[in-house]
Amino acid sequence: MKRLTQSECLPYEFMPITGWGRLPNGAEIVQYDAPMFFSFTEHSLLRQYPNMRAECHWHIDLEFTHIIHGHMWYFVNGEIVRLEEGQAIFVNSRQLHYGFTEDGTDCEFSCTLLNPARMSAPTAVYERFVMPLVTDETMPYVVLSPDDVHGNGLIAQIMRLHDAKFGQLKHATLPAARGMALANDTASLTVLSCFYAILHELTTIAQERGDGTAERIKRHPHVATLAMMVDFVQQHYVHQITLAQIAAAGSVGRTTCAAIFRELLGQTPIEFVNDVRVRAAAELLATTQLPVSAIATQTGFSSSSFFTRTFRRLMHITPLSYRNGMLSSNNMDNS
């Protein structure tokens, strides 16, 4: 795939809005689209995200990212893997992760989150199958390939979850913008069916790896420190934040703080702060009628002009154009 220029970013394609926010413990807030069974699915392009990268984050949900067209690099706890077209990745609960590009090429993908504690599983099922999976330190992630029997089975379930929300789409065709809901109420049963099928495949993979006796996968030595600093930023981005404060959150010095962000995220700490603020601002632009100046203040920017410059640099569009584009997409979807 070729490198995309700014002019090739289609005006009606915008960063997915997912009920952005953080819980007090730093976990991502997920606005589920299957309220009975707590799942969320999005269909996206990397170019819809600032700097063509998702935000570094963690959550309690099981995550499945399926590469529909192109390729993507994926960070999990300090390890980086490249995902090719047709492949997918399972990321276990409470793992620090994000997807991104290293060569500037775009990637079309689907991402599904399943809350393992809210799938109506009987207590016996949860204790026997769900809890051992989400606490398995030998399996923070699994790359899934269609030519592997278990990988193929899991990818099929991921596609079923995608189709339950968006319907079957033509290759490389993004769905129209829509609300955070499944296609219909009975599709929630599809979510539940897929969850149990996925649980079966993942349990089988874990058993084939040694039934819990496999060697614990060691995290990058700085992942825990990075997680504390990321959590601090995500909880305090609405205020002015200094490098010293970010470093203190990870109990390291400013030089070490900057080195960890550069090594693991490819950003300076302040670049990460602005990234978080822009994502929060995009949510407010799409879901409120607040003036740009008020949004700048509420998301921690020192001035409206600095907010506009930063938003345009990361999103390749002005805040007002972004808002107008989101309104047009929503109106088209409701017509």
Coordinates of C-alpha atoms in Angstrom, one line a residue:
M1 CA 0.0 0.0 0.0
K2 CA 1.2 3.5 -0.7
R3 CA 1.9 6.2 1.8
L4 CA -1.2 8.5 2.2
T5 CA -0.9 12.2 1.8
Q6 CA -3.0 14.7 3.8
S7 CA -5.2 15.4 0.7
E8 CA -6.1 11.7 0.4
C9 CA -7.7 11.6 3.8
L10 CA -11.4 11.6 2.9
P11 CA -13.3 14.4 4.5
Y12 CA -16.2 12.2 5.8
E13 CA -14.0 9.7 7.6
F14 CA -13.3 10.6 11.2
M15 CA -11.9 9.0 14.3
P16 CA -14.4 6.5 15.8
I17 CA -16.1 7.8 18.9
T18 CA -16.2 5.1 21.6
G19 CA -17.4 6.9 24.8
W20 CA -13.9 8.0 25.5
G21 CA -12.9 8.3 29.1
R22 CA -11.1 6.6 32.0
L23 CA -12.2 4.9 35.3
P24 CA -10.4 6.0 38.5
N25 CA -8.1 3.1 38.2
G26 CA -7.0 4.1 34.7
A27 CA -9.0 1.5 32.8
E28 CA -10.6 2.7 29.5
I29 CA -14.4 3.4 29.6
V30 CA -16.1 1.4 26.9
Q31 CA -19.5 2.4 25.6
Y32 CA -20.9 -1.0 24.8
D33 CA -23.2 -1.6 21.8
A34 CA -24.7 -4.8 23.2
P35 CA -26.1 -3.6 26.5
M36 CA -27.3 -7.0 27.6
F37 CA -24.0 -8.8 27.0
F38 CA -21.4 -5.9 27.0
S39 CA -19.6 -6.0 23.7
F40 CA -18.4 -3.3 21.5
T41 CA -17.3 -3.5 17.8
E42 CA -15.9 -0.8 15.5
H43 CA -14.8 -0.8 11.9
S44 CA -12.0 1.7 11.3
L45 CA -9.0 3.0 9.4
L46 CA -5.7 3.8 11.0
R47 CA -5.8 7.2 9.3
Q48 CA -8.9 8.1 11.4
Y49 CA -6.7 8.3 14.5
P50 CA -4.2 11.1 15.5
N51 CA -0.7 10.2 14.0
M52 CA -2.3 7.0 12.6
R53 CA -2.1 5.3 16.0
A54 CA -4.5 4.2 18.6
E55 CA -3.9 5.5 22.1
C56 CA -1.9 3.4 24.5
H57 CA -4.4 2.0 27.0
W58 CA -5.8 -1.0 28.9
H59 CA -9.2 -2.3 29.9
I60 CA -10.8 -5.3 31.6
D61 CA -12.3 -6.5 28.2
L62 CA -10.9 -9.1 25.9
E63 CA -9.9 -7.4 22.7
F64 CA -9.9 -8.8 19.1
T65 CA -8.5 -6.8 16.2
H66 CA -8.9 -8.2 12.7
I67 CA -6.9 -6.9 9.8
I68 CA -9.3 -6.5 6.9
H69 CA -7.0 -4.7 4.4
G70 CA -3.4 -3.7 4.7
H71 CA -1.2 -4.4 7.7
M72 CA -0.6 -3.0 11.2
W73 CA 1.9 -3.1 14.0
Y74 CA 0.7 -3.9 17.5
F75 CA 2.2 -3.1 20.8
V76 CA 1.4 -5.4 23.8
N77 CA 3.3 -4.9 27.1
G78 CA 6.5 -3.7 25.3
E79 CA 6.4 -6.4 22.6
I80 CA 5.6 -5.3 19.0
V81 CA 4.2 -7.7 16.4
R82 CA 3.3 -7.1 12.8
L83 CA -0.2 -8.2 11.7
E84 CA -0.8 -9.0 8.1
E85 CA -4.0 -8.9 6.1
G86 CA -6.4 -11.6 7.2
Q87 CA -4.7 -12.1 10.6
A88 CA -6.1 -11.0 13.9
I89 CA -4.8 -10.6 17.5
F90 CA -6.4 -11.5 20.8
V91 CA -5.3 -9.2 23.7
N92 CA -6.1 -10.5 27.1
S93 CA -7.7 -8.5 29.9
R94 CA -5.6 -5.7 31.6
Q95 CA -2.8 -5.7 29.1
L96 CA -1.2 -2.4 27.9
H97 CA -1.6 -2.2 24.2
Y98 CA -2.2 -0.1 21.0
G99 CA -2.1 -0.5 17.2
F100 CA -0.1 1.8 14.9
T101 CA 1.8 2.1 11.6
E102 CA 5.5 2.2 11.2
D103 CA 5.6 2.9 7.4
G104 CA 2.8 5.4 7.0
T105 CA 0.5 3.0 5.2
D106 CA -3.2 2.8 6.1
C107 CA -4.9 -0.2 7.5
E108 CA -8.6 -1.1 7.6
F109 CA -9.6 -3.2 10.6
S110 CA -12.3 -4.2 12.9
C111 CA -11.9 -4.2 16.7
T112 CA -14.2 -6.0 19.1
L113 CA -14.2 -5.8 22.9
L114 CA -16.0 -8.4 25.1
N115 CA -16.4 -7.8 28.8
P116 CA -15.6 -11.3 30.3
A117 CA -17.4 -10.6 33.6
R118 CA -20.7 -9.5 32.0
M119 CA -21.5 -12.2 29.6
S120 CA -24.3 -13.8 31.7
A121 CA -22.1 -16.8 32.4
P122 CA -23.1 -18.9 35.4
T123 CA -20.8 -18.7 38.3
A124 CA -19.5 -22.2 37.7
V125 CA -18.6 -21.4 34.1
Y126 CA -17.0 -18.1 35.1
E127 CA -14.8 -19.8 37.7
R128 CA -13.9 -22.8 35.6
F129 CA -13.2 -21.1 32.2
V130 CA -13.4 -17.3 32.3
M131 CA -11.3 -16.5 35.4
P132 CA -8.4 -18.9 34.4
L133 CA -8.2 -17.2 31.0
V134 CA -8.2 -13.6 32.1
T135 CA -5.5 -14.3 34.8
D136 CA -3.3 -16.5 32.6
E137 CA 0.1 -14.7 32.6
T138 CA 1.4 -17.1 29.9
M139 CA -1.1 -15.7 27.4
P140 CA -1.2 -11.8 27.3
Y141 CA -1.9 -12.0 23.6
V142 CA -2.2 -14.5 20.7
V143 CA -1.7 -13.7 17.0
L144 CA -4.4 -15.5 15.0
S145 CA -3.9 -16.7 11.5
P146 CA -6.5 -18.1 9.1
D147 CA -4.4 -21.1 8.2
D148 CA -4.3 -22.3 11.8
V149 CA -7.4 -24.3 12.9
H150 CA -7.9 -22.4 16.2
G151 CA -7.0 -19.0 14.5
N152 CA -9.4 -19.7 11.7
G153 CA -12.2 -20.5 14.2
L154 CA -11.6 -17.4 16.3
I155 CA -11.5 -15.1 13.2
A156 CA -14.8 -16.6 12.0
Q157 CA -16.4 -15.6 15.4
I158 CA -14.8 -12.1 15.2
M159 CA -16.4 -11.7 11.7
R160 CA -19.8 -12.9 13.1
L161 CA -19.6 -10.2 15.8
H162 CA -18.7 -7.6 13.2
D163 CA -21.6 -8.6 11.0
A164 CA -24.0 -8.6 13.9
K165 CA -23.5 -4.8 14.1
F166 CA -22.7 -3.7 10.5
G167 CA -24.1 -6.5 8.4
Q168 CA -22.0 -8.1 5.7
L169 CA -19.9 -5.5 3.9
K170 CA -18.0 -5.5 0.6
H171 CA -14.3 -5.8 0.9
A172 CA -12.6 -2.6 1.9
T173 CA -15.9 -0.8 2.3
L174 CA -16.4 1.2 5.5
P175 CA -19.8 1.1 7.1
A176 CA -21.8 4.3 7.4
A177 CA -21.6 6.1 10.7
R178 CA -24.2 4.8 13.1
G179 CA -25.1 4.9 16.7
M180 CA -23.5 2.7 19.3
A181 CA -25.9 -0.2 18.9
L182 CA -26.2 -3.6 17.2
A183 CA -28.3 -4.1 14.1
N184 CA -31.2 -5.4 16.2
D185 CA -32.0 -6.7 19.6
T186 CA -31.7 -10.4 18.7
A187 CA -28.1 -9.7 17.6
S188 CA -27.3 -9.7 21.3
L189 CA -27.8 -13.5 21.2
T190 CA -25.2 -13.7 18.4
V191 CA -22.8 -11.9 20.8
L192 CA -23.4 -14.4 23.5
S193 CA -23.0 -17.4 21.1
C194 CA -19.8 -15.9 19.8
F195 CA -18.4 -15.3 23.3
Y196 CA -18.9 -19.0 24.3
A197 CA -17.3 -20.2 21.0
I198 CA -14.4 -17.8 21.5
L199 CA -14.0 -18.9 25.1
H200 CA -13.8 -22.6 23.9
E201 CA -11.1 -21.8 21.3
L202 CA -9.0 -19.7 23.7
T203 CA -9.3 -22.4 26.5
T204 CA -8.1 -25.0 24.0
I205 CA -5.2 -22.9 23.0
A206 CA -4.2 -22.4 26.6
Q207 CA -4.4 -26.1 27.3
E208 CA -2.3 -27.0 24.2
R209 CA 0.3 -24.5 25.4
G210 CA 0.7 -26.6 28.6
D211 CA -2.5 -26.3 30.6
G212 CA -1.2 -23.4 32.7
T213 CA 2.3 -24.8 33.1
A214 CA 3.9 -22.7 30.3
E215 CA 6.6 -20.3 31.2
R216 CA 5.2 -16.9 32.3
I217 CA 5.9 -14.3 29.6
K218 CA 8.0 -11.5 31.0
R219 CA 6.8 -8.0 30.4
H220 CA 9.2 -5.3 29.3
P221 CA 10.8 -4.0 32.5
H222 CA 9.4 -0.5 32.0
V223 CA 5.8 -1.4 31.2
A224 CA 4.5 -1.1 34.8
T225 CA 6.1 2.3 35.1
L226 CA 4.7 3.4 31.7
A227 CA 1.2 2.2 32.8
M228 CA 1.4 4.4 35.9
M229 CA 2.5 7.4 33.9
V230 CA -0.1 6.8 31.2
D231 CA -2.8 6.5 33.9
F232 CA -1.8 9.8 35.5
V233 CA -2.0 11.6 32.2
Q234 CA -5.4 10.1 31.3
Q235 CA -6.8 11.1 34.7
H236 CA -5.3 14.6 34.8
Y237 CA -5.1 15.8 31.2
V238 CA -7.8 18.5 31.9
H239 CA -5.2 20.3 34.1
Q240 CA -1.8 21.7 33.2
I241 CA 0.7 18.8 33.4
T242 CA 4.4 19.0 33.7
L243 CA 7.1 16.5 32.8
A244 CA 8.1 16.4 36.4
Q245 CA 4.6 15.4 37.5
I246 CA 4.4 12.6 34.9
A247 CA 7.8 11.3 36.0
A248 CA 6.7 11.4 39.6
A249 CA 3.7 9.3 38.8
G250 CA 6.1 6.6 37.6
S251 CA 8.5 7.1 40.5
V252 CA 11.3 7.9 38.0
G253 CA 13.3 11.0 37.0
R254 CA 12.4 13.2 34.1
T255 CA 15.2 11.9 31.9
T256 CA 14.1 8.3 32.5
C257 CA 10.4 9.2 32.0
A258 CA 11.2 10.7 28.6
A259 CA 13.3 7.7 27.6
I260 CA 10.5 5.3 28.5
F261 CA 7.9 7.2 26.5
R262 CA 10.3 7.4 23.5
E263 CA 11.2 3.7 23.7
L264 CA 7.8 2.2 24.1
L265 CA 5.4 4.8 22.6
G266 CA 7.6 6.6 20.1
Q267 CA 6.5 10.0 21.6
T268 CA 7.7 12.5 24.2
P269 CA 5.5 12.6 27.3
I270 CA 4.2 16.0 26.3
E271 CA 3.3 14.7 22.8
F272 CA 1.3 11.9 24.5
V273 CA -0.5 14.5 26.7
N274 CA -1.5 16.4 23.6
D275 CA -2.6 13.2 21.9
V276 CA -4.9 12.3 24.9
R277 CA -6.3 15.9 24.9
V278 CA -7.1 15.8 21.2
R279 CA -9.0 12.5 21.5
A280 CA -11.0 13.9 24.3
A281 CA -11.7 17.1 22.3
A282 CA -12.8 15.0 19.3
E283 CA -15.4 13.3 21.6
L284 CA -16.7 16.7 22.7
L285 CA -16.8 18.1 19.2
A286 CA -18.9 15.2 18.0
T287 CA -21.3 14.9 20.9
T288 CA -21.8 18.5 22.2
Q289 CA -22.4 22.0 20.9
L290 CA -19.8 23.5 23.2
P291 CA -17.8 26.4 21.6
V292 CA -14.3 25.5 20.5
S293 CA -12.9 27.8 23.1
A294 CA -14.8 25.9 25.9
I295 CA -13.6 22.6 24.6
A296 CA -10.0 23.8 24.5
T297 CA -10.4 24.8 28.2
Q298 CA -12.1 21.6 29.2
T299 CA -9.4 19.4 27.6
G300 CA -6.5 21.2 29.2
F301 CA -5.2 23.3 26.3
S302 CA -3.7 26.7 27.3
S303 CA -5.5 28.6 24.5
S304 CA -8.0 28.2 21.7
S305 CA -5.3 28.9 19.1
F306 CA -2.9 26.3 20.5
F307 CA -5.8 23.8 20.6
T308 CA -6.7 24.5 17.0
R309 CA -3.1 24.2 15.8
T310 CA -2.6 20.9 17.7
F311 CA -5.9 19.4 16.6
R312 CA -5.2 20.2 13.0
R313 CA -1.6 18.8 13.2
L314 CA -2.8 15.5 14.6
M315 CA -6.1 15.1 12.9
H316 CA -5.3 16.9 9.5
I317 CA -8.6 18.9 9.9
T318 CA -9.7 21.9 11.9
P319 CA -11.9 21.4 14.9
L320 CA -14.9 23.1 13.3
S321 CA -14.5 21.0 10.1
Y322 CA -14.3 17.9 12.2
R323 CA -17.6 18.8 14.0
N324 CA -19.4 19.7 10.7
G325 CA -18.2 16.4 9.2
M326 CA -19.5 14.4 12.1
L327 CA -22.8 16.2 12.0
S328 CA -23.1 15.5 8.2
S329 CA -22.3 11.8 8.8
N330 CA -24.9 11.5 11.5
N331 CA -27.5 13.2 9.4
M332 CA -26.9 10.9 6.5
D333 CA -27.1 7.9 8.8
N334 CA -30.5 9.1 10.2
S335 CA -32.0 9.9 6.8

